[in-house]
Coordinates of C-alpha atoms and ligand atoms in Angstrom, one line a residue:
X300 CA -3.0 -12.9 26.0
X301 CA -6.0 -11.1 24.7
X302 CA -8.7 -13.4 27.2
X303 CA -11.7 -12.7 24.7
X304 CA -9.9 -15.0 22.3
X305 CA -9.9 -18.3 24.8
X306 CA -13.3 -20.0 24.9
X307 CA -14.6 -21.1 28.2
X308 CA -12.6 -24.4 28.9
X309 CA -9.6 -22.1 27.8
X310 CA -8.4 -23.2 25.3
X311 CA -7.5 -20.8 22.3
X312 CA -10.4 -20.7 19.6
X313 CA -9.7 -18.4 17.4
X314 CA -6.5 -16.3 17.2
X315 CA -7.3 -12.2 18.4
X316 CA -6.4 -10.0 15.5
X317 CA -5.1 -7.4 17.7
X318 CA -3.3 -8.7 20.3
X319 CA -3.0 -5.7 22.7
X320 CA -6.3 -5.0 24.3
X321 CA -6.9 -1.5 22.8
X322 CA -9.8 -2.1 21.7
X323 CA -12.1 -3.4 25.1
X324 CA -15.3 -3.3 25.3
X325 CA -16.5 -0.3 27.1
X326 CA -13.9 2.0 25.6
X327 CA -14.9 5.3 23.4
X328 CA -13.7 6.4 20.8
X329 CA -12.6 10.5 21.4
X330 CA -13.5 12.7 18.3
X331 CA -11.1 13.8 15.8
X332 CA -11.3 17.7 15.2
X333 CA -9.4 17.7 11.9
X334 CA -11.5 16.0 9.7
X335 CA -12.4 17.6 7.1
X336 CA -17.1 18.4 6.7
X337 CA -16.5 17.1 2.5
X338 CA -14.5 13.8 4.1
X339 CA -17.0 11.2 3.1
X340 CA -15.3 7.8 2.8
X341 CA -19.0 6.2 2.9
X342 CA -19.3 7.7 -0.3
X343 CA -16.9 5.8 -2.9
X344 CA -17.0 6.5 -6.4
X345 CA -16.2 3.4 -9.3
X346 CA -12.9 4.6 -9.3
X347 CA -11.6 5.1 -5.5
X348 CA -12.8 3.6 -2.0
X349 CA -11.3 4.7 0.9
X350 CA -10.8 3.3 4.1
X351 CA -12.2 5.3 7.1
X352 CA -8.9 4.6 9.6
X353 CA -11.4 5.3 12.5
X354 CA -12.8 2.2 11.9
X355 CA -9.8 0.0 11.9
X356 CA -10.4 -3.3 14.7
X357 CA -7.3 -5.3 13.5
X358 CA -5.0 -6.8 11.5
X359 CA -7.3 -7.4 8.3
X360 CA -9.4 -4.7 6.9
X361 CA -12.5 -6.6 5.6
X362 CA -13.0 -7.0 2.1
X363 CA -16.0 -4.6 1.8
X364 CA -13.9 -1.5 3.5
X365 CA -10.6 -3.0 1.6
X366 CA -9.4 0.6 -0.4
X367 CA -9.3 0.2 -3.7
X368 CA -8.2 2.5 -7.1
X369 CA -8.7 1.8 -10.4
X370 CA -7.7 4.5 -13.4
X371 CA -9.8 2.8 -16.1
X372 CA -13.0 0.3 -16.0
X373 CA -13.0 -2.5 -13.3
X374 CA -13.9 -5.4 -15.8
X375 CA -16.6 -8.0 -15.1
X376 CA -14.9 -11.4 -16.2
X377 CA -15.6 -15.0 -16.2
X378 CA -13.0 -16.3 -13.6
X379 CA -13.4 -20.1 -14.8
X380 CA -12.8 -19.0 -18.6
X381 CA -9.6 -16.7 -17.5
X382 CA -6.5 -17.5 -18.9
X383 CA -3.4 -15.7 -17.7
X384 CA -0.8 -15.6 -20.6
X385 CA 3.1 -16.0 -20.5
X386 CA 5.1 -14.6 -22.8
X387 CA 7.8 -13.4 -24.5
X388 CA 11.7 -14.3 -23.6
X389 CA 10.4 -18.1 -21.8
X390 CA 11.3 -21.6 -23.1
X391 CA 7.5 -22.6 -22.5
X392 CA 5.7 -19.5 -23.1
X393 CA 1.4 -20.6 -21.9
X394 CA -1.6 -19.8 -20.4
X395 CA -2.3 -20.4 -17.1
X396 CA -6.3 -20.7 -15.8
X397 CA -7.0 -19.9 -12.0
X398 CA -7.4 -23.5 -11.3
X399 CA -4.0 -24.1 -13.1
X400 CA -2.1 -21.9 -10.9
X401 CA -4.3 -22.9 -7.9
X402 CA -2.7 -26.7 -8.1
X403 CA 0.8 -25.0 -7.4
X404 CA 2.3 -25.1 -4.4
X405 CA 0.4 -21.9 -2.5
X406 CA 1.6 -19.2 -0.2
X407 CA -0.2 -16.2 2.3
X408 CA 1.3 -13.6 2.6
X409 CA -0.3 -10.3 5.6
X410 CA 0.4 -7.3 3.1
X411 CA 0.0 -3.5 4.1
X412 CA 0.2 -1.2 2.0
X413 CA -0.7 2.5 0.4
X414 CA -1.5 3.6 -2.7
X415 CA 1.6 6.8 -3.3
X416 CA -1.1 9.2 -3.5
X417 CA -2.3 8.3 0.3
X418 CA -1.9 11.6 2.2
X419 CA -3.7 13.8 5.0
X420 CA -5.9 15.0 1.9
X421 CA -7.2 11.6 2.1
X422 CA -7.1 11.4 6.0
X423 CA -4.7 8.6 5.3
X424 CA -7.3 6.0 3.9
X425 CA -5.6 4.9 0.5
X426 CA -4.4 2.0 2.8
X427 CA -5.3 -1.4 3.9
X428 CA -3.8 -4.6 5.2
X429 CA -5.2 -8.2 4.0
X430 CA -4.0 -11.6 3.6
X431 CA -3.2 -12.7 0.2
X432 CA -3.4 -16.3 -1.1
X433 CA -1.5 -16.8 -4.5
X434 CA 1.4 -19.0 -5.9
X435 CA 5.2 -17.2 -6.0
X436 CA 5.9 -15.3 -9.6
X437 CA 9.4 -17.0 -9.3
X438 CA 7.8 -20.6 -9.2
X439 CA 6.1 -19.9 -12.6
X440 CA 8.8 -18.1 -14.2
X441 CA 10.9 -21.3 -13.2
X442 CA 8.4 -23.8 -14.4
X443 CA 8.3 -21.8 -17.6
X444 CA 12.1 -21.1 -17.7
X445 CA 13.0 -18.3 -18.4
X446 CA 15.6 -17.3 -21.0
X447 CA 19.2 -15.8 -20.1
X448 CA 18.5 -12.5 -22.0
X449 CA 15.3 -11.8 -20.1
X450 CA 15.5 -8.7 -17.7
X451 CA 12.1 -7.3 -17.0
X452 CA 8.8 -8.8 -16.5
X453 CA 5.9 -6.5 -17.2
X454 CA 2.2 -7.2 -16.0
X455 CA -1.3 -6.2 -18.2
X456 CA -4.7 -5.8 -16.6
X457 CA -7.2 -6.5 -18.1
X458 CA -8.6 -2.9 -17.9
X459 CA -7.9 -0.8 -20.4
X460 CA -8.4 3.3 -21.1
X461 CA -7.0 6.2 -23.0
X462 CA -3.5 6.7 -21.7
X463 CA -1.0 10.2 -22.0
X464 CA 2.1 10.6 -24.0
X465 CA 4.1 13.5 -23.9
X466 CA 6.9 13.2 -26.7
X467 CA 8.7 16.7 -26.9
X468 CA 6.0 19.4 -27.7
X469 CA 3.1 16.5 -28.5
X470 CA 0.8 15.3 -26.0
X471 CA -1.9 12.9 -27.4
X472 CA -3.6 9.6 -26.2
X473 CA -3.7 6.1 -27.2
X474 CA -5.9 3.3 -25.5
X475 CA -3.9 1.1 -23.6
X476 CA -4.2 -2.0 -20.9
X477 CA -3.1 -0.8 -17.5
X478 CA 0.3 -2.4 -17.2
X479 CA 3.6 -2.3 -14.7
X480 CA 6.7 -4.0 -14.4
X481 CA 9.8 -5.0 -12.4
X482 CA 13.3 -6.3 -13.0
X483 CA 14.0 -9.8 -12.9
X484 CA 16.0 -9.7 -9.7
X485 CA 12.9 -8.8 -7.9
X486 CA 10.9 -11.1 -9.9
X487 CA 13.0 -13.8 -8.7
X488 CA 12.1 -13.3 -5.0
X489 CA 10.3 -15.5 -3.0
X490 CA 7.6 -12.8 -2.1
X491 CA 5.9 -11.5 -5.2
X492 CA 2.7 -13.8 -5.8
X493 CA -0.3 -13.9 -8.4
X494 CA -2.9 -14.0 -6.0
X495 CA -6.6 -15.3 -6.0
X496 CA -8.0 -14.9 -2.7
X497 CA -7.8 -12.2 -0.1
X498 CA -8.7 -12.9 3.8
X499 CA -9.9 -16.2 2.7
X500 CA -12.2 -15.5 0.1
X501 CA -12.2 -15.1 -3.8
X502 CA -10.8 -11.9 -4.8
X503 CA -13.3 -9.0 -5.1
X504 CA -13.9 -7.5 -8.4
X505 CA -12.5 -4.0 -6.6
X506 CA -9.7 -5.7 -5.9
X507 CA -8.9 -7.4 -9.0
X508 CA -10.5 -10.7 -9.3
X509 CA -9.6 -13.4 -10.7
X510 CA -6.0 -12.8 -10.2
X511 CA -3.5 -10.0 -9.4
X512 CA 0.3 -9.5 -9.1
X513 CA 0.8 -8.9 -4.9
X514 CA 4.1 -7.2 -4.4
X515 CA 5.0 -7.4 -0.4
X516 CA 6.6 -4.0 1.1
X517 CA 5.7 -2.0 -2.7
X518 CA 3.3 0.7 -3.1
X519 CA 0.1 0.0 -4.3
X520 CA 0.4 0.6 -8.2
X521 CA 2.9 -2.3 -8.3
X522 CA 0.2 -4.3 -7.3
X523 CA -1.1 -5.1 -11.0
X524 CA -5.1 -6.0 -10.8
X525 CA -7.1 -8.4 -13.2
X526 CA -4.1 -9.7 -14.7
X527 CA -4.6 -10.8 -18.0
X528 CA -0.7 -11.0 -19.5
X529 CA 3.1 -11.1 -18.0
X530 CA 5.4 -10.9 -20.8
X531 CA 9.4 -11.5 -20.1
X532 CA 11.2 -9.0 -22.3
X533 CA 14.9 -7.6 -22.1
X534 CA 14.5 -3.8 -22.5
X535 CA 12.7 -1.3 -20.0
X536 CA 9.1 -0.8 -20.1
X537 CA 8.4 2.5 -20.1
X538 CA 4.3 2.4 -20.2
X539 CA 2.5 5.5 -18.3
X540 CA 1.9 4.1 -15.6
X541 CA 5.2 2.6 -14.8
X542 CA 7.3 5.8 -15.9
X543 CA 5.2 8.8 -16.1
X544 CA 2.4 8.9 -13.9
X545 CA 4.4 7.1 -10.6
X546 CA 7.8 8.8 -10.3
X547 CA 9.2 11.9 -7.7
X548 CA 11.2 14.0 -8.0
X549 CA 13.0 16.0 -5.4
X550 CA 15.6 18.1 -4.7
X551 CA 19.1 16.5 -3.3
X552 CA 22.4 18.7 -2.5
X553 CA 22.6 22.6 -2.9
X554 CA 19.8 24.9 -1.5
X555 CA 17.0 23.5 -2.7
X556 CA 16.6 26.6 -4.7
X557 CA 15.5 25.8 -8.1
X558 CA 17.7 27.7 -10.0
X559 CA 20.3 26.5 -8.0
X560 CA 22.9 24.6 -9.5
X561 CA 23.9 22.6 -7.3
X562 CA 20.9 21.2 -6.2
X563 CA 20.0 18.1 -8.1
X564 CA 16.7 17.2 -9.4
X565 CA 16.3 13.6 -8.9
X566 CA 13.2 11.6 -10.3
X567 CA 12.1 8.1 -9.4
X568 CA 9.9 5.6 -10.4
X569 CA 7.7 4.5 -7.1
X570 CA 8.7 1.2 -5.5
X571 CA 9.0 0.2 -1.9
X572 CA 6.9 2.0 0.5
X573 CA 8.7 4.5 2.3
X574 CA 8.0 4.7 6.2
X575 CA 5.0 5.9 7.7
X576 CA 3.5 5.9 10.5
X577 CA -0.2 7.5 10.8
X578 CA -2.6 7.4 14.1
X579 CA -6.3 6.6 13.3
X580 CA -8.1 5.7 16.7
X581 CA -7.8 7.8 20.2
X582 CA -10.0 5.8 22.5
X583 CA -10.8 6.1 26.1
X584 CA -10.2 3.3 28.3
X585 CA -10.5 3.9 32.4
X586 CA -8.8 7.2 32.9
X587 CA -5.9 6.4 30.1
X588 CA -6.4 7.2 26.7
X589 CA -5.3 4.4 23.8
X590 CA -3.8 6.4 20.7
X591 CA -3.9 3.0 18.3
X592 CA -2.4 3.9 14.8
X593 CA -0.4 1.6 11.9
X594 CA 2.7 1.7 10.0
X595 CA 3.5 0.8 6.8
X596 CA 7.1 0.2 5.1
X597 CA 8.9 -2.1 3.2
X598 CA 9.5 -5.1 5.4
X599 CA 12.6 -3.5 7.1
X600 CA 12.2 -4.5 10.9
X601 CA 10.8 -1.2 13.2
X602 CA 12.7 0.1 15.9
X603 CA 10.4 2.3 17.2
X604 CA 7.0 4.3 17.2
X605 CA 6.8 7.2 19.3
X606 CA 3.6 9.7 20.1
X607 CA 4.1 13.0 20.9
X608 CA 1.3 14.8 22.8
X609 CA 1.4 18.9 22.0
X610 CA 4.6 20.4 22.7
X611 CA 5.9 17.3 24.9
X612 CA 8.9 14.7 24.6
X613 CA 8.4 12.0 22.0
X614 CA 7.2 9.0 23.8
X615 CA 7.1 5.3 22.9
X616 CA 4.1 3.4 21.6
X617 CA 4.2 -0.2 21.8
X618 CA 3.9 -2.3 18.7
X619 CA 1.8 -5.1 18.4
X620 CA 2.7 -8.8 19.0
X621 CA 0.1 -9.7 15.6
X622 CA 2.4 -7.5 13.7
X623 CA 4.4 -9.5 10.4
X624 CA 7.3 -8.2 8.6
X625 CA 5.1 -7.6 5.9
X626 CA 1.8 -6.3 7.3
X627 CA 0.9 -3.0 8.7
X628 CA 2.3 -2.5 12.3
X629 CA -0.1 -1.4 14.8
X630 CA 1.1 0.4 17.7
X631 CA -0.8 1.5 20.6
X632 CA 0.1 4.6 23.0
X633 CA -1.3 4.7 26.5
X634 CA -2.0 8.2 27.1
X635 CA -2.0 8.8 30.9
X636 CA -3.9 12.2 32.5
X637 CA -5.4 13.9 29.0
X638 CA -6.9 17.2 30.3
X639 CA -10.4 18.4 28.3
X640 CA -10.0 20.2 25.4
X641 CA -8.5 20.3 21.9
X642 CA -4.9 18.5 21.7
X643 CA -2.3 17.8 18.9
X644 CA -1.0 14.1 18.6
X645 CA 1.6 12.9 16.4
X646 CA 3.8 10.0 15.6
X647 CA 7.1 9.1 14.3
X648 CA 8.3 5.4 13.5
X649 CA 12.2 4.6 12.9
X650 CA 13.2 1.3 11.2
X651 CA 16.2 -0.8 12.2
X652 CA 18.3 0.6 9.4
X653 CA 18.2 4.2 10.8
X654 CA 15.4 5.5 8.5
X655 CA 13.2 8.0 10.2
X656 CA 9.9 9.1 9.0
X657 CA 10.0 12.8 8.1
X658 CA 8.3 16.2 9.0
X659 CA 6.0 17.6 6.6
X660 CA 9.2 20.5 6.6
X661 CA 12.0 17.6 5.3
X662 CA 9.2 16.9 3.0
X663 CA 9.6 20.4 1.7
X664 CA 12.1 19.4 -1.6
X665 CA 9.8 16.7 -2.8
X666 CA 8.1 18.7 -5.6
X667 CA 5.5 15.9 -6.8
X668 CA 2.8 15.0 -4.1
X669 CA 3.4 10.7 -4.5
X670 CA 5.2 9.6 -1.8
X671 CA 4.1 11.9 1.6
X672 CA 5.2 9.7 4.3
X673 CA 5.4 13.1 6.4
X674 CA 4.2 12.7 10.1
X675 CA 1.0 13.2 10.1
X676 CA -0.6 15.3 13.2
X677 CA -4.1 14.9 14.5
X678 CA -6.4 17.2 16.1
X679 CA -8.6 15.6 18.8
X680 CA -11.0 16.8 21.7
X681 CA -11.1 15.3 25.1
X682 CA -13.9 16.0 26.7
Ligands
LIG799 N1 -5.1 -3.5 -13.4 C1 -5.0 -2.5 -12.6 N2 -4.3 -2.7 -11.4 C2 -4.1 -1.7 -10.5 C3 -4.6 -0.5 -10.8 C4 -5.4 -0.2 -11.9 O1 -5.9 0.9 -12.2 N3 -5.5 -1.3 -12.8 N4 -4.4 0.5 -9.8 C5 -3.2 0.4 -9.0 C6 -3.1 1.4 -7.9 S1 -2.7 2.9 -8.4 C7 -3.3 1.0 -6.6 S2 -3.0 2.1 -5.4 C8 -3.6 -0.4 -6.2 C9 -4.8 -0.4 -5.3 O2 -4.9 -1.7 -4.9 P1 -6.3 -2.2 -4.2 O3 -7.4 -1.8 -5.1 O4 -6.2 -3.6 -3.9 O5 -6.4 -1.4 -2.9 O6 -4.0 -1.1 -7.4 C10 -3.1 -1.0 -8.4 N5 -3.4 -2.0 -9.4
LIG800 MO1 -2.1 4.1 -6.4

């Protein structure tokens, strides 16, 4: 028990956020060396806010540090004259204001998560963690019914921008709403929500208010902002952002090599978040050191985080007791006798289903940069 969260007749106020006491009073936090001088997450521009991961104190990021990415305008609109529109393959095709979709039944949900293009170029901060407030996609689709033929549900912002097509030899553009979509099956389960609220409060305009698709354990994109439209249809949607601009392609079987035959070039759309682990704090505490760092997957149960100081053995970190299955997991390493100077740390999570998060090295036949869950070394200096 984290005693800073008991008031004085002891009895608990307010749950702690983080409920391992990395973070006491007194501590210091140890300077990273690897940061790069043009790093400047203070700085955001309209279309990207980082998160500075040096500054994480818990489970939720606040709403004013929350990252955010947008590829076209954020739009300004009138959240009491917002309508959300069904349609396509539903027996009750509508639309839906936020109050209308605030009367059904409601559901939180603690959601982690990365945009695919998070990487060490970013220092990691294309991720967040907040609690979402929204009503289940399946509940609506239900209420709405929705037709036997029906097999993907595609989500419209309500931004909107000039968009790439490459067909064969032509490349041109054509202005289209941002949009995204998933299969039914996935549609159906309890976890997707349209949310209205994150850590308590109305949605931000960064982060899509008055309403947005929250996909628990998915990559960021999948996350559809401002929603303005989900329309049931049968065939694929195969809209830029759902099957050019997300997908990876690596290298399965064979040498690797690419003129290799036997390798196979496999592309795929982006989806659930693939493991990662990342450490963002060292602090010093007494004579120990705290390395406190997140991971972020698809809901899979963890089975471990381990540090790795230098050239040592992989040692484990302890994950916190606040974690959820669908939140980011901090972890905390107590680093006993760090001698002054400049040291490499590293960790390495492994989820219940044998999953281990890769080397930058097995990272090596991945040919498009979406998807780096490599391990992720820091520099730091004890002093
Ligand atoms: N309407 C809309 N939704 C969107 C986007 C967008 O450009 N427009 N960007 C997506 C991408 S690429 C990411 S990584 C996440 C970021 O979510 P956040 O802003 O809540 O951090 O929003 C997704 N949802
Ligand atoms: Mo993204």
């Amino acid at each position: 028990m984290w005693l800073s969260g008991m008031t004085a007749a002891g009895v608990l106020a307010t749950l702690p956020e983080w409920a391992t006491p990395a973070l006491a009073q007194g501590d210091a936090d140890v300077p990273f060396t690897d940061i790069p001088a043009t790093f400047n997450p203070t700085n955001p521009t309209n279309q990207t806010r980082l998160l500075d991961i040096r500054k994480i104190d818990g489970m939720l990021t606040p709403k004013e540090q929350f990252f955010a990415i947008n590829h076209h305008n954020r739009p300004d609109i009138d959240g009491a004259a917002h309508r959300v529109k069904f349609t396509g393959l539903l027996n009750k095709p509508t639309e839906l204001s936020v109050a209308d979709l605030k009367a059904m039944k409601s559901n939180d949900v603690v959601n982690g998560y990365e945009c695919s293009g998070n990487s060490p170029r970013s220092m990691q901060g294309l991720s967040s963690c907040g609690k979402f407030t929204g009503v289940r996609l399946s509940a609506v689709l239900k209420q709405l019914g929705v037709k036997p033929s029906a097999r993907e549900v595609v989500f419209f912002g309500t931004d909107h921008g000039p968009q790439d097509v490459v067909f064969r030899q032509q490349t041109f553009k054509v202005e289209q709403q941002f949009a995204r979509s998933i299969n039914m099956e996935h549609a159906m389960k309890p976890e997707p929500l349209i949310a209205w609220a994150l850590n308590g409060d109305p949605l931000t305009k960064e982060q899509g208010f008055p309403v947005r698709l929250v996909m628990p354990g998915w990559y960021g994109v999948a996350n559809v902002k401002w929603l303005a439209e989900v329309h049931v249809q049968e065939e694929r949607f195969l809209g830029n952002y759902q099957a050019r601009w997300y997908r990876t392609m690596r290298g399965v079987g064979g040498t690797g090599e690419e003129s290799d035959m036997q390798t196979q070039w496999v592309e795929n759309e982006i989806t659930h978040l693939q493991l990662k682990s990342v450490i963002a704090r060292v602090r010093k505490g007494g004579s120990a050191h705290n390395v406190i760092g997140f991971v972020l997957n698809d809901g899979t149960p963890i089975k471990s985080v381990e540090v790795k100081v230098d050239n040592g053995s992989w040692q484990p970190a302890k994950l916190d007791s606040g974690n959820s299955q669908y939140s980011w997991k901090l972890f905390t390493y107590k680093w006993e006798g760090a001698t002054p100077g400049e040291h490499t740390l590293v960790s390495r999570v492994t989820d219940a289903s044998g999953n281990v998060q890769p080397s930058a090295d097995d990272l090596k036949r991945k040919k498009t940069f979406l998807e780096d869950n490599g391990q992720f070394p820091r520099k730091v200096m004890i002093s």
